[in-house]
Coordinates of N, CA and C in Angstrom, one line a residue:
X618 N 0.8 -1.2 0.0 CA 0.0 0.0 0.0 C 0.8 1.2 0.0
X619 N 0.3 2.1 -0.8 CA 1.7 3.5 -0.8 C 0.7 4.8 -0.8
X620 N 1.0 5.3 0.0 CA 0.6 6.6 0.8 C 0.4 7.8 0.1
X621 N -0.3 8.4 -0.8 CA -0.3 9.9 -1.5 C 0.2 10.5 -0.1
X622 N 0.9 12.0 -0.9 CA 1.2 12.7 -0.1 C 0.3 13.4 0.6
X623 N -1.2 13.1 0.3 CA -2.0 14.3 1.0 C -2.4 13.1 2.2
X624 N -2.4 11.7 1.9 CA -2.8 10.9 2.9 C -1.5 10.9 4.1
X625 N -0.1 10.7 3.4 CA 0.7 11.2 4.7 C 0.4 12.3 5.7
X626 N 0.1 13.6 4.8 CA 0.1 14.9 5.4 C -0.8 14.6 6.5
X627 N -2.6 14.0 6.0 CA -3.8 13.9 6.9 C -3.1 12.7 7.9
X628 N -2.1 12.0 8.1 CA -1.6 10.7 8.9 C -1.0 11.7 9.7
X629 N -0.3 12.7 9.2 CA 0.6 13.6 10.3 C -0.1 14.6 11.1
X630 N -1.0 15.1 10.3 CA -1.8 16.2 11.0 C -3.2 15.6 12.1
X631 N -3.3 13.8 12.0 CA -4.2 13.6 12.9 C -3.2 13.2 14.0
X632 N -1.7 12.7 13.8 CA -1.1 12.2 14.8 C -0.5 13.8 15.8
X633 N -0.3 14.7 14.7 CA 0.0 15.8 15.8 C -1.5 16.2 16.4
X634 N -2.5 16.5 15.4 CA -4.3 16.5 16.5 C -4.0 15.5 18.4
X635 N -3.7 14.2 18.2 CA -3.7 13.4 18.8 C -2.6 13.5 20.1
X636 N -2.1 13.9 19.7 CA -0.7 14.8 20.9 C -1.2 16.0 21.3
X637 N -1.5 16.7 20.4 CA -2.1 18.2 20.8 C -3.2 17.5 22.3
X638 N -4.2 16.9 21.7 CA -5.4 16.3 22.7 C -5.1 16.3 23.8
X639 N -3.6 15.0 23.9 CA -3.5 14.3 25.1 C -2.7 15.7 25.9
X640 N -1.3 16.5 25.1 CA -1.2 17.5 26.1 C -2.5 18.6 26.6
X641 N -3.2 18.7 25.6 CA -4.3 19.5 26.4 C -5.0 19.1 27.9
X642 N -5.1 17.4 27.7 CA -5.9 16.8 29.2 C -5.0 17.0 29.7
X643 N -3.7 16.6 29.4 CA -2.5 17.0 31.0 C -2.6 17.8 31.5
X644 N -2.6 19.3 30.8 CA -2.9 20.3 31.3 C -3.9 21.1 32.0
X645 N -5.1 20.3 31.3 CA -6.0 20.7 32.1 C -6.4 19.6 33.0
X646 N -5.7 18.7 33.6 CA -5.8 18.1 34.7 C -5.0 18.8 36.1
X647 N -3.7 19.2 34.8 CA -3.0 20.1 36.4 C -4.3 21.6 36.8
X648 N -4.4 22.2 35.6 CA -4.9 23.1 36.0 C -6.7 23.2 37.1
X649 N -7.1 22.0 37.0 CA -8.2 21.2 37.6 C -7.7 20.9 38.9
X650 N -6.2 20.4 39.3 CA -5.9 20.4 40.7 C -5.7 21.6 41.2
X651 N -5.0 22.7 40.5 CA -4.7 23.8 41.0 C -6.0 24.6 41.4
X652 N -7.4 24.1 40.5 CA -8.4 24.9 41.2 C -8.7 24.4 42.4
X653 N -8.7 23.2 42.7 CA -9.3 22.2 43.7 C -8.4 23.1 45.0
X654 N -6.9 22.8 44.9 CA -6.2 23.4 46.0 C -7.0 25.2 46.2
X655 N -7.1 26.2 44.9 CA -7.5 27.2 45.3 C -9.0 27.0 45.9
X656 N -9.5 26.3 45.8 CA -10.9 26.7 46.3 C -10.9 26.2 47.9
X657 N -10.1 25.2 48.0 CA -9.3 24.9 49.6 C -8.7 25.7 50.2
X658 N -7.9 26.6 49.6 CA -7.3 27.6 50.4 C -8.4 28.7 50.5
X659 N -9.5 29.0 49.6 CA -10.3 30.2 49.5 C -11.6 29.4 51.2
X660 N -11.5 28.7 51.1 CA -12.4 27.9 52.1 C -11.7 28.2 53.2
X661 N -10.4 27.8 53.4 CA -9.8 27.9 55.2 C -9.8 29.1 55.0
X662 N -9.4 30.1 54.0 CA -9.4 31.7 54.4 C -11.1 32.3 55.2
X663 N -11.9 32.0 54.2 CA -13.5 32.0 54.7 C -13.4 31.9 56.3
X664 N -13.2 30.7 56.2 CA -13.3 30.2 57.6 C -12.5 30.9 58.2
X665 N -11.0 31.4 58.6 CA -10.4 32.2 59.2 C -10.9 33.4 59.5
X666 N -11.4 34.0 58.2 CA -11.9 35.1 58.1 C -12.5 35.6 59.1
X667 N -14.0 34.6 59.2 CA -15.2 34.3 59.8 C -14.8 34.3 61.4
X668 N -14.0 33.5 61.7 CA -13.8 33.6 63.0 C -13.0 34.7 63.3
X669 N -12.1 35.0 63.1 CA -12.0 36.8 63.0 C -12.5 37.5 63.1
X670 N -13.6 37.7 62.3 CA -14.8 38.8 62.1 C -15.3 38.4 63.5
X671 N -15.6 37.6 64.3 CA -16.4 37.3 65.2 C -15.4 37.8 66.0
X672 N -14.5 37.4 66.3 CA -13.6 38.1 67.5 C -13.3 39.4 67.5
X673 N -13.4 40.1 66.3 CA -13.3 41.4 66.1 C -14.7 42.0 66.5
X674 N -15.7 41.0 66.1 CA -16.8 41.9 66.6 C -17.3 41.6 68.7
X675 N -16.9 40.7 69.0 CA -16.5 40.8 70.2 C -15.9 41.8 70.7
X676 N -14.7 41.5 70.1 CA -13.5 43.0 71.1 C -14.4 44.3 70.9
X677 N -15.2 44.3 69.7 CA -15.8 46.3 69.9 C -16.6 46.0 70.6
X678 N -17.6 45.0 70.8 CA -18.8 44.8 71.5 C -18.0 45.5 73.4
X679 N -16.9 44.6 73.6 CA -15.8 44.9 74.5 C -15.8 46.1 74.9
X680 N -15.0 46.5 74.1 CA -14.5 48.1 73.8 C -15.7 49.3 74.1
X681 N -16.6 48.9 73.5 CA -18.0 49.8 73.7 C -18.3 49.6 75.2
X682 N -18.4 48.8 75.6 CA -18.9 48.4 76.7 C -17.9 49.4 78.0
X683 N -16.5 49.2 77.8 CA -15.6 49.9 78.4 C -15.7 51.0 78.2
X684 N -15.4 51.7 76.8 CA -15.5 53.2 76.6 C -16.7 53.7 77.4
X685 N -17.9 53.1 77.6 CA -19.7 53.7 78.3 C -18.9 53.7 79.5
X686 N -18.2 53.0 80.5 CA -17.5 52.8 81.8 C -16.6 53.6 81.5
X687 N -16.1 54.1 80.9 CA -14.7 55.2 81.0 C -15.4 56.6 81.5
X688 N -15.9 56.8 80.1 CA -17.1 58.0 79.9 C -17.9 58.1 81.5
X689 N -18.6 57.3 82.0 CA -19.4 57.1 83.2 C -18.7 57.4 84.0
X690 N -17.2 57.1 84.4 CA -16.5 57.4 85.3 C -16.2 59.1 85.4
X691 N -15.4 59.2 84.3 CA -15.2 60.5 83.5 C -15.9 61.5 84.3
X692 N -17.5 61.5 84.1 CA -18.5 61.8 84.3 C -18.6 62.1 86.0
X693 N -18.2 61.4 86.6 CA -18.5 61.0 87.9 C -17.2 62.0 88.4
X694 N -15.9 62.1 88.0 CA -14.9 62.7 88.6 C -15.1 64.3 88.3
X695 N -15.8 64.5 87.1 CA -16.1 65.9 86.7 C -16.4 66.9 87.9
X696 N -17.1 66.9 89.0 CA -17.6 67.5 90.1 C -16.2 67.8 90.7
X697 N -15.7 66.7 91.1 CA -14.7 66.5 91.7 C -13.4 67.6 91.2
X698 N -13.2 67.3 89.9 CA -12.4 68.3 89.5 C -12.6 70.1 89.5
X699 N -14.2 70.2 89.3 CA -14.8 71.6 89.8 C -14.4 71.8 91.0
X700 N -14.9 70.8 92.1 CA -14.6 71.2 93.6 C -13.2 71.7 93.4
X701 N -12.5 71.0 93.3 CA -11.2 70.8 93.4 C -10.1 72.5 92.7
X702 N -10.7 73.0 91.6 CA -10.6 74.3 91.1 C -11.5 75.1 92.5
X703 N -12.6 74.9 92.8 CA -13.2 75.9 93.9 C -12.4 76.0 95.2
X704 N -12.1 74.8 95.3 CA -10.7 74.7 96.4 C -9.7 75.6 96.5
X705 N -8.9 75.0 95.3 CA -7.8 75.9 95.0 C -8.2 77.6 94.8
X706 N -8.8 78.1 94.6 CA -9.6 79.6 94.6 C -9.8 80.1 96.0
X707 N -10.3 79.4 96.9 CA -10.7 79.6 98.5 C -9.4 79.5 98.9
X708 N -8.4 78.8 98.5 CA -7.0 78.7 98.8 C -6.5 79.8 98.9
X709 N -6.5 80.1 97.8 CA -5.7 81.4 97.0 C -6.6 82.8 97.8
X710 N -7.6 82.9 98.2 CA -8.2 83.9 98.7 C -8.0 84.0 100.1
X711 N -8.1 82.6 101.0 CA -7.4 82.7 102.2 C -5.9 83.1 102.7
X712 N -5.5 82.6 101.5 CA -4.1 83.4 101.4 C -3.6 84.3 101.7
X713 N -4.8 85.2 100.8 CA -4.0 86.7 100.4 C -4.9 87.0 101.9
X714 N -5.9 86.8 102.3 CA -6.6 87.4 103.7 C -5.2 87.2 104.3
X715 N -4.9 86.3 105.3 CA -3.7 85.8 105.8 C -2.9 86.9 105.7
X716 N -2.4 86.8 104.5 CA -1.3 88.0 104.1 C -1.8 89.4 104.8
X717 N -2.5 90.1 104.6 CA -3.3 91.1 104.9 C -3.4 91.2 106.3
X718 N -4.2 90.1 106.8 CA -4.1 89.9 108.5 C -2.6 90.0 109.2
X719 N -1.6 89.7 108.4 CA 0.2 89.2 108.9 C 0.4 90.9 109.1
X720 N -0.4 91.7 107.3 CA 0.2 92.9 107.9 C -0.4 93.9 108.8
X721 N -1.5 93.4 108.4 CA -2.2 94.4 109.8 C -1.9 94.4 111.2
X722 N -1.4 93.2 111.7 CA -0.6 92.6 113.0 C 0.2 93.1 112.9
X723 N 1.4 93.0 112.1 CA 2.9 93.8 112.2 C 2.6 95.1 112.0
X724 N 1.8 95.7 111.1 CA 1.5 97.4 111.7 C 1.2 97.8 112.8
X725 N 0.3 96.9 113.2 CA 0.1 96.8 114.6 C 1.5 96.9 115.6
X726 N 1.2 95.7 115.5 CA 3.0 95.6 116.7 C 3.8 96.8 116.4
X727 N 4.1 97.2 115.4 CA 5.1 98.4 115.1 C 4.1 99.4 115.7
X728 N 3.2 99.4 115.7 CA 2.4 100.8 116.1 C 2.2 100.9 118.0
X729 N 2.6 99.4 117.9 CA 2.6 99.2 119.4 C 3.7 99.0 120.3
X730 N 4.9 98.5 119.7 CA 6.3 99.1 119.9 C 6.6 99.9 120.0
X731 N 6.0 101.2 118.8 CA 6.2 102.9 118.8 C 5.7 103.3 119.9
X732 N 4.1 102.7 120.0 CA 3.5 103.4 121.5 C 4.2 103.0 122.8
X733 N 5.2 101.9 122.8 CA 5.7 101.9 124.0 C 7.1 102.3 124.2
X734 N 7.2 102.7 122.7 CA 8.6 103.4 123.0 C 8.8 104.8 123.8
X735 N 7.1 105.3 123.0 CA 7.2 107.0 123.7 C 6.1 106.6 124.7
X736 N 6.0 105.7 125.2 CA 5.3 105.7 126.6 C 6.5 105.8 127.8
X737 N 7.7 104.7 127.2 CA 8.7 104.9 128.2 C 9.5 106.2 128.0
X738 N 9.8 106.9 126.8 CA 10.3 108.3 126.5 C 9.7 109.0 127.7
X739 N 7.9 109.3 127.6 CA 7.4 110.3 128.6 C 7.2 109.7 129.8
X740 N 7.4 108.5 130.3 CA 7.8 108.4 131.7 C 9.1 108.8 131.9
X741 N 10.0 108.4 131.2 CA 11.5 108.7 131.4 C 11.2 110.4 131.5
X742 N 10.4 111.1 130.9 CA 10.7 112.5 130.9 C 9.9 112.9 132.3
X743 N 8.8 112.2 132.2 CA 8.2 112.9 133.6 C 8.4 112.2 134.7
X744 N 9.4 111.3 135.2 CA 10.2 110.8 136.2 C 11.5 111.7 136.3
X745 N 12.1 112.4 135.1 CA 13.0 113.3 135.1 C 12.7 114.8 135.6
X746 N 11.1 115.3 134.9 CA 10.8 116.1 135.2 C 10.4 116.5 136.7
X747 N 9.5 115.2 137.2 CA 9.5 115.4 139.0 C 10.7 115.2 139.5
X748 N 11.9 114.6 138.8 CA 13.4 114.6 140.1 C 13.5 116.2 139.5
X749 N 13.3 116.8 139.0 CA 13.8 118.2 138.4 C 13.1 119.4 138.9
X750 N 11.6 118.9 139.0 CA 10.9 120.0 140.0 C 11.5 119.6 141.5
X751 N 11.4 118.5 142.0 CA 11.9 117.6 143.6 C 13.3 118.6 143.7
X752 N 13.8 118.7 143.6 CA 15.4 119.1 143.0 C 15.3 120.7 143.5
X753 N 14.3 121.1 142.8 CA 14.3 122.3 142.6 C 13.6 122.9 143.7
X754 N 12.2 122.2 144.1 CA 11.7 122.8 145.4 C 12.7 123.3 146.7
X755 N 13.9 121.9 146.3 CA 14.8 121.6 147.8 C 15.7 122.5 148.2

């Protein structure tokens, strides 16, 4: 039997068809595991995800819950910090009274030192003046 050249050509072009085929399954067998693996890794991610999301929505549930107790506290020391400025003000005002009272006392006292300085001056003078009339009668 002898082969025209167009029956070789169609022998050649079904045997490369026939290669072409089988590389195509190979390949799309790998590329069929590679989905399989991606849709397994897209799955544990899910899942990771998911429980994350849940712990994350815990921790603000958390957080909220705290921040209302920060704030409430907050709240609660506010007065406290007012007093605490009205304090320091009553401070500051007893102070300067104090001050004022220290010098009104030490005017004082000086005015009362002075009075006893010329109390003893005019005894000294009118104890001088009766040895001086005494003196003088004799």
């Amino acid at each position: 039997m002898i082969l025209t050249f167009g029956q070789l050509a169609g022998l050649i072009a079904a045997g490369a068809f026939a290669v072409l085929v089988v590389v195509i399954c190979i390949v799309l067998k790998h590329v069929v595991k590679t989905l399989e693996e991606t849709t397994k890794s897209i799955t544990t991610l899910t899942e990771d995800v998911n429980g994350i999301a849940g712990e994350v929505e815990e921790l603000v549930s958390k957080t909220n819950v705290l921040m209302d107790d920060i704030n409430s506290k907050s709240e609660k020391l506010d007065p406290l910090f007012d007093t605490m400025a009205e304090l320091s003000e009553s401070v500051s005002d007893l102070n300067t009274a104090s001050r004022n009272v220290v010098e009104k006392v030490s005017d004082s006292a000086k005015s009362a030192t002075q009075a006893t300085m010329l109390f003893k001056a005019s005894k000294q003078i009118l104890k001088f003046y009766n040895k001086h009339k005494k003196n003088s009668t004799n």
